[in-house]
Each structure stands twice: as C-alpha cells, then as structure tokens.
Short mmCIF file of C-alpha atoms in Angstrom, two decimals:
data_model
loop_
_atom_site.label_atom_id
_atom_site.label_comp_id
_atom_site.label_asym_id
_atom_site.label_seq_id
_atom_site.Cartn_x
_atom_site.Cartn_y
_atom_site.Cartn_z
CA MET A 1305 80.76 -32.33 19.00
CA SER A 1306 80.68 -34.96 21.87
CA SER A 1307 79.82 -38.58 21.22
CA SER A 1308 76.96 -38.24 24.01
CA HIS A 1309 75.09 -35.74 21.69
CA VAL A 1310 72.90 -37.26 19.28
CA LYS A 1311 70.04 -36.02 17.14
CA GLN A 1312 66.96 -35.88 19.29
CA GLU A 1313 64.80 -37.82 16.74
CA GLU A 1314 67.31 -40.69 16.97
CA VAL A 1315 66.78 -41.19 20.40
CA LYS A 1316 64.56 -44.20 20.99
CA SER A 1317 64.24 -44.51 24.65
CA LEU A 1318 65.71 -43.17 27.88
CA LEU A 1319 66.04 -44.77 31.15
CA LEU A 1320 65.96 -42.33 34.17
CA TYR A 1321 66.80 -43.47 37.77
CA LYS A 1322 65.65 -42.17 41.19
CA GLY A 1323 68.70 -40.65 43.19
CA LYS A 1324 70.88 -40.51 40.09
CA LEU A 1325 72.10 -37.15 38.78
CA THR A 1326 72.34 -35.76 35.14
CA LYS A 1327 75.63 -35.11 33.59
CA SER A 1328 75.93 -32.14 31.36
CA THR A 1329 78.71 -29.49 30.37
CA ARG A 1330 76.39 -26.85 30.34
CA THR A 1331 74.37 -26.94 33.49
CA SER A 1332 74.92 -28.17 37.09
CA PRO A 1333 73.77 -31.60 38.09
CA LYS A 1334 70.08 -32.45 38.68
CA GLN A 1335 68.22 -35.39 39.86
CA GLN A 1336 67.18 -37.45 36.96
CA LEU A 1337 63.66 -37.94 38.48
CA THR A 1338 61.78 -35.46 40.36
CA CYS A 1339 58.54 -36.21 41.86
CA TYR A 1340 55.63 -33.69 42.78
CA GLY A 1341 52.43 -34.27 44.62
CA ALA A 1342 51.06 -35.78 47.90
CA ALA A 1343 51.61 -39.35 46.61
CA CYS A 1344 55.37 -39.05 46.35
CA ARG A 1345 55.59 -39.18 50.19
CA TYR A 1346 54.38 -42.63 49.93
CA PHE A 1347 56.00 -44.05 46.71
CA GLN A 1348 58.38 -43.15 43.96
CA PRO A 1349 59.58 -45.52 41.29
CA ASP A 1350 63.23 -46.43 41.19
CA ALA A 1351 63.23 -46.12 37.52
CA ILE A 1352 61.14 -44.74 34.55
CA ARG A 1353 61.57 -45.67 30.90
CA CYS A 1354 60.46 -43.32 28.33
CA GLN A 1355 59.88 -44.16 24.67
CA ASN A 1356 60.11 -41.78 21.87
CA ALA A 1357 56.58 -41.59 20.40
CA GLY A 1358 57.44 -39.14 17.38
CA HIS A 1359 57.59 -35.36 17.31
CA ALA A 1360 55.39 -32.28 17.76
CA GLY A 1361 57.24 -29.50 15.65
CA ASP A 1362 60.69 -29.51 16.79
CA LYS A 1363 59.88 -31.36 20.14
CA VAL A 1364 60.06 -35.13 20.91
CA LYS A 1365 56.76 -36.67 22.29
CA TRP A 1366 57.65 -39.21 25.16
CA GLU A 1367 55.62 -41.90 26.39
CA CYS A 1368 56.81 -42.92 30.02
CA HIS A 1369 56.09 -45.90 31.98
CA ALA A 1370 57.15 -47.08 35.46
CA ASP A 1371 56.06 -49.98 37.74
CA LEU A 1372 53.60 -48.40 40.03
CA PRO A 1373 51.51 -49.85 42.80
CA GLU A 1374 47.68 -50.32 41.84
CA LEU A 1375 46.44 -47.30 43.47
CA LEU A 1376 48.88 -45.01 41.88
CA ARG A 1377 49.30 -43.57 38.09
CA MET A 1378 51.41 -41.27 36.47
CA GLY A 1379 49.98 -37.76 36.08
CA SER A 1380 51.62 -35.03 33.95
CA PHE A 1381 55.18 -35.12 33.21
CA GLU A 1382 58.03 -33.52 31.28
CA VAL A 1383 61.16 -34.76 29.93
CA LEU A 1384 63.92 -32.08 29.63
CA CYS A 1385 67.29 -32.45 28.12
CA ASP A 1386 70.01 -30.00 27.19
CA LEU A 1387 69.62 -29.08 23.35
CA ARG A 1388 72.51 -28.06 21.15
CA ASP A 1389 71.26 -26.63 17.78
CA GLU A 1390 73.84 -27.19 15.17
CA SER A 1391 72.82 -26.02 11.57
CA SER A 1392 69.18 -26.36 12.31
CA ASN A 1393 69.46 -29.94 13.62
CA SER A 1394 68.67 -30.47 17.29
CA TYR A 1395 71.08 -32.47 19.06
CA LEU A 1396 70.63 -33.43 22.80
CA ASP A 1397 72.84 -34.67 25.45
CA LYS A 1398 71.36 -38.02 26.66
CA ALA A 1399 73.20 -37.79 30.04
CA SER A 1400 71.54 -34.25 30.71
CA CYS A 1401 68.03 -35.75 30.26
CA ARG A 1402 65.84 -35.61 33.30
CA MET A 1403 61.96 -35.84 34.18
CA GLU A 1404 59.71 -33.94 36.48
CA TYR A 1405 56.47 -35.67 36.89
CA HIS A 1406 53.46 -35.95 39.16
CA LEU A 1407 52.09 -39.18 40.84
CA VAL A 1408 48.23 -39.35 41.23
CA GLN A 1409 46.81 -41.39 43.98
CA LEU A 1410 43.63 -43.42 43.15
CA GLN A 1411 40.91 -44.77 45.52
CA MET A 1412 38.56 -47.72 45.17
CA ARG A 1413 34.85 -46.64 44.63
CA ASP A 1414 31.72 -48.70 44.73
CA GLY A 1415 31.86 -51.03 41.98
CA GLY A 1416 35.44 -51.62 42.15
CA THR A 1417 36.46 -48.73 39.85
CA LEU A 1418 39.44 -46.62 40.41
CA HIS A 1419 39.18 -42.79 40.73
CA PRO A 1420 41.71 -40.05 41.32
CA VAL A 1421 41.89 -38.66 44.91
CA SER A 1422 41.76 -34.98 45.11
CA GLU A 1423 45.03 -33.67 46.70
CA GLY A 1424 43.25 -31.00 48.50
CA SER A 1425 40.71 -32.95 49.93
CA GLY A 1426 42.76 -34.20 52.96
CA ARG A 1427 43.66 -30.69 53.67
CA ILE A 1428 39.99 -29.51 54.01
CA GLU A 1429 39.05 -32.54 56.21
CA LEU A 1430 42.20 -31.54 58.59
CA LEU A 1431 40.89 -27.79 58.46
CA VAL A 1432 37.28 -28.76 59.49
CA LEU A 1433 38.67 -31.25 62.18
CA GLY A 1434 40.80 -28.43 63.57
CA LEU A 1435 38.20 -26.05 63.80
CA ILE A 1436 35.90 -28.44 65.61
CA THR A 1437 38.55 -29.28 67.99
CA ILE A 1438 39.25 -25.51 68.80
CA VAL A 1439 35.53 -24.88 69.35
CA PHE A 1440 35.38 -27.91 71.67
CA CYS A 1441 38.53 -26.84 73.59
CA TRP A 1442 37.05 -23.20 74.03
CA GLN A 1443 33.79 -24.55 75.33
CA MET A 1444 35.63 -26.89 77.80
CA TYR A 1445 37.77 -23.72 78.95
CA SER A 1446 34.69 -21.58 79.41
CA ASN A 1447 32.89 -24.19 81.39
CA PHE A 1448 35.66 -24.67 83.78
CA ARG A 1449 36.35 -20.90 84.23
CA SER A 1450 32.90 -19.97 84.93
CA PRO A 1451 32.22 -19.96 88.73
CA ARG A 1452 28.88 -22.18 88.46
CA GLY A 1453 27.25 -22.77 91.75
CA SER A 1454 29.38 -20.25 93.76
CA ARG A 1455 27.73 -17.89 96.08
CA ARG A 1456 28.40 -14.31 96.26
CA ALA A 1457 29.29 -12.76 99.81
CA ASN A 1458 26.04 -11.08 100.15
CA GLY A 1459 24.16 -14.30 99.66
CA SER A 1460 22.66 -13.63 96.19
CA TYR A 1461 23.44 -15.59 93.08
#
C-alpha cells in the first residue's frame, strides 16, 4: 500500500487550497475546494482547514474553518476522499481529499444582528423590476403609437 494511504481515523487534519488539484491513482484530478452559492461570486477563501472531530459509524466527522469576511459564513459542506478498504480497516489517500461547500451571505439587521440572506430574494426583486419595466415600456409605446389629436379626412374625430 502507498505511503499516502492512512487509516481515516488517524488523519487529524486536512489543509485544502483554492486552485489546487487533488492527486489520486484511482480518479481524475479535481479542485480541492469547490464553492457553491451566490456568495462565491464575491469571495472564496484561499485555504480551508478541516479537523477530525470523531466518527459517525465508518465516516469521519469534519469541522472546517476558513478566514471569511464578517458578512459571510460557511454553510453546508462535504469532505470527500478516495477510500480503500483493506481487511475492514478504511484507508484514505490524503492527496485525494477535496471539499465542496456553500458560502452563506449575511446581512446586518436592526440591532446589529447578522442574518442569512435568502439566495432567491435577489432573483425575485429582479423579476418584479423587469415586469415593471416591460409594462412601462409598453405604455410608452402605446402612447406614441396612438394618433392623438389627429383628424380624419372627413373632419370627425
């Protein structure tokens, strides 16, 4: 067995980097960090450290932390590693580990408390604004198109 394979319960921590690829003999390289959510457009941490926080059955429970701006927090995440099962002891390849995570944008509310921003709220606002714009443009088009004040050839209106 390769020296990069260790029992998963013996892995104390992982340090994963933005822009760095995994290395594995079993799968193609993947980004070590993959961010999901609207907040990822504005910020992604350069590195995330994950600590082994024990086990849930045969899986490691990870606690992950990153330096984030005040108005962002880490949402749900999953740490994924290639596992090799040899004689009922699960071994993982540390170089194959990666993390998929969501960043949650927070907003300051009255009283200075931080609350998550709903990702769909911006889309609804854009939809309403778009509909208002369409109605306004249609009204303007209709007003310019109608022949107000023009007389017919026979003199009637």
